[in-house]
Amino acid sequence: MINCPALIDRIMAVMEVAFDPAYGEAWNQRQVADALAMPNTHALVVDAAGAPIPDGARSAVQPAGFVLTRHVLDEEELLLIAVAPGARQRGIGVALMEQMITASRARGIVQIFLEMRRGNPAIHLYNKFGFEPIGERKHYYRMANGERIDAITFGRSI
Ligand SMILES: CC(C)(COP(=O)(O)OP(=O)(O)OC[C@H]1O[C@@H](n2cnc3c(N)ncnc32)[C@H](O)[C@@H]1OP(=O)(O)O)[C@@H](O)C(=O)NCCC(=O)NCCS
């Protein structure tokens, strides 16, 4: 359980610019706060160099990306990962995944899962980390225009 307004602000600063509104994937502040209030939720925010910004203190460092996960027993779900558009394709997504996997291993996690809408370029990042498709839910996501998109579940052992 994490109760840190500065952390929520940093996550929201990236959230608000990172997700295409057409897909309705961004979470609002309330959803982030509620998730962080749940036990076993983990958040990592990094700067433009991919270095972690510590949760607690106020900081002038601009957040460039974040990842949110939650674990149950020895399995962890990647809930959201995002990098601000101006900071993309410079390895920050890789830095987030590496640090997330290291932290997961340290808490005894053996499997990581994530779910992605079909067609999300994030698949390049997930493939790079050895995630394999293990299932799909047809027409699971609804876009802002009402169209439906499949969800694909990926997993890998760590
Ligand atoms: C997915 C996302 C986090 C990737 O962040 P990033 O910082 O650009 O990722 P990286 O620079 O570390 O790139 C990782 C790899 O993926 C590739 N990649 C990233 N975005 C890509 C794109 N749009 N098209 C093709 N390849 C892409 C990179 O080339 C790199 O591969 P390489 O090392 O072989 O060249 C970012 O695009 C994003 O925030 N997207 C919007 C939010 C989202 O959809 N999140 C996923 C669902 S929660």
Tab-separated table of N, CA and C and ligand atoms in Angstrom, residues 18-19 25 79-83 87-95 117 120-122 124-126 128, ligand 1:
chain	number	residue	atom	x	y	z
A	18	ALA	N	0.514	10.432	-22.226
A	18	ALA	CA	1.067	9.223	-22.860
A	18	ALA	C	0.040	8.390	-23.616
A	19	PHE	N	-1.220	8.465	-23.239
A	19	PHE	CA	-2.201	7.534	-23.821
A	19	PHE	C	-3.082	8.227	-24.848
A	25	GLU	N	-7.491	4.156	-22.536
A	25	GLU	CA	-6.694	3.303	-21.637
A	25	GLU	C	-6.167	4.037	-20.413
A	79	LEU	N	0.153	-3.667	-14.858
A	79	LEU	CA	-1.145	-2.989	-15.050
A	79	LEU	C	-1.032	-1.907	-16.117
A	80	LEU	N	-0.004	-1.097	-16.050
A	80	LEU	CA	0.185	0.011	-17.006
A	80	LEU	C	1.665	0.318	-17.109
A	81	ILE	N	2.101	0.624	-18.313
A	81	ILE	CA	3.454	1.164	-18.508
A	81	ILE	C	3.322	2.299	-19.513
A	82	ALA	N	4.012	3.392	-19.261
A	82	ALA	CA	3.892	4.534	-20.175
A	82	ALA	C	5.141	5.399	-20.114
A	83	VAL	N	5.464	5.953	-21.281
A	83	VAL	CA	6.560	6.912	-21.405
A	83	VAL	C	5.990	8.144	-22.099
A	87	ALA	N	9.761	11.541	-24.934
A	87	ALA	CA	10.901	10.787	-24.382
A	87	ALA	C	10.972	9.359	-24.942
A	88	ARG	N	10.138	9.066	-25.953
A	88	ARG	CA	10.048	7.667	-26.421
A	88	ARG	C	11.186	7.266	-27.339
A	89	GLN	N	11.294	5.946	-27.487
A	89	GLN	CA	12.266	5.322	-28.396
A	89	GLN	C	13.700	5.706	-28.035
A	90	ARG	N	13.911	5.918	-26.745
A	90	ARG	CA	15.280	6.187	-26.246
A	90	ARG	C	15.632	5.227	-25.126
A	91	GLY	N	14.866	4.163	-24.997
A	91	GLY	CA	15.234	3.133	-24.031
A	91	GLY	C	14.602	3.281	-22.653
A	92	ILE	N	13.711	4.247	-22.483
A	92	ILE	CA	13.103	4.404	-21.143
A	92	ILE	C	12.136	3.250	-20.858
A	93	GLY	N	11.423	2.812	-21.892
A	93	GLY	CA	10.545	1.649	-21.710
A	93	GLY	C	11.354	0.438	-21.277
A	94	VAL	N	12.499	0.235	-21.903
A	94	VAL	CA	13.390	-0.880	-21.528
A	94	VAL	C	13.850	-0.718	-20.079
A	95	ALA	N	14.248	0.507	-19.713
A	95	ALA	CA	14.717	0.748	-18.338
A	95	ALA	C	13.605	0.425	-17.336
A	117	ARG	N	-4.032	-4.313	-25.878
A	117	ARG	CA	-4.979	-4.306	-27.007
A	117	ARG	C	-4.223	-4.681	-28.274
A	120	ASN	N	-1.241	-2.570	-30.430
A	120	ASN	CA	-0.458	-1.580	-29.670
A	120	ASN	C	1.035	-1.793	-29.964
A	121	PRO	N	1.748	-0.724	-30.417
A	121	PRO	CA	3.181	-0.881	-30.688
A	121	PRO	C	3.985	-1.297	-29.461
A	122	ALA	N	3.384	-1.228	-28.282
A	122	ALA	CA	4.058	-1.706	-27.065
A	122	ALA	C	4.491	-3.164	-27.223
A	124	HIS	N	6.400	-4.381	-29.299
A	124	HIS	CA	7.842	-4.448	-29.572
A	124	HIS	C	8.625	-4.531	-28.268
A	125	LEU	N	8.166	-3.750	-27.300
A	125	LEU	CA	8.822	-3.758	-25.989
A	125	LEU	C	8.610	-5.117	-25.312
A	126	TYR	N	7.390	-5.622	-25.353
A	126	TYR	CA	7.099	-6.890	-24.676
A	126	TYR	C	7.851	-8.054	-25.343
A	128	LYS	N	10.652	-7.852	-26.883
A	128	LYS	CA	12.064	-7.705	-26.518
A	128	LYS	C	12.366	-8.380	-25.183
B	1	LIG	C1	5.117	1.328	-25.063
B	1	LIG	C2	5.987	2.444	-24.544
B	1	LIG	C3	5.964	2.421	-23.025
B	1	LIG	C4	7.436	2.215	-25.044
B	1	LIG	O1	8.272	3.191	-24.423
B	1	LIG	P1	9.679	3.633	-25.095
B	1	LIG	O2	10.434	4.389	-24.067
B	1	LIG	O3	9.433	4.294	-26.390
B	1	LIG	O4	10.370	2.217	-25.332
B	1	LIG	P2	11.917	1.960	-25.687
B	1	LIG	O5	12.530	3.189	-26.279
B	1	LIG	O6	12.593	1.391	-24.493
B	1	LIG	O7	11.786	0.882	-26.837
B	1	LIG	C5	11.766	-0.492	-26.574
B	1	LIG	C6	11.789	-1.263	-27.891
B	1	LIG	O8	10.528	-1.167	-28.505
B	1	LIG	C7	10.645	-0.527	-29.773
B	1	LIG	N1	9.535	0.376	-29.917
B	1	LIG	C8	9.038	1.223	-28.992
B	1	LIG	N2	7.986	1.902	-29.494
B	1	LIG	C9	7.858	1.457	-30.775
B	1	LIG	C10	6.957	1.788	-31.815
B	1	LIG	N3	5.991	2.713	-31.652
B	1	LIG	N4	7.073	1.155	-32.990
B	1	LIG	C11	8.058	0.222	-33.172
B	1	LIG	N5	8.937	-0.135	-32.216
B	1	LIG	C12	8.838	0.490	-31.040
B	1	LIG	C13	11.956	0.223	-29.722
B	1	LIG	O9	12.472	0.425	-31.012
B	1	LIG	C14	12.794	-0.689	-28.870
B	1	LIG	O10	13.287	-1.777	-29.599
B	1	LIG	P3	14.834	-1.838	-30.045
B	1	LIG	O11	15.623	-1.657	-28.787
B	1	LIG	O12	14.948	-3.188	-30.647
B	1	LIG	O13	14.994	-0.701	-30.988
B	1	LIG	C15	5.516	3.817	-25.073
B	1	LIG	O14	5.411	3.770	-26.487
B	1	LIG	C16	4.182	4.308	-24.508
B	1	LIG	O15	4.134	4.941	-23.476
B	1	LIG	N6	3.054	4.021	-25.208
B	1	LIG	C17	1.757	4.544	-24.782
B	1	LIG	C18	1.234	3.846	-23.554
B	1	LIG	C19	0.931	2.379	-23.820
B	1	LIG	O16	0.284	2.027	-24.777
B	1	LIG	N7	1.434	1.502	-22.908
B	1	LIG	C20	1.266	0.064	-23.044
B	1	LIG	C21	-0.036	-0.409	-22.512
B	1	LIG	S1	-0.232	-0.128	-20.776
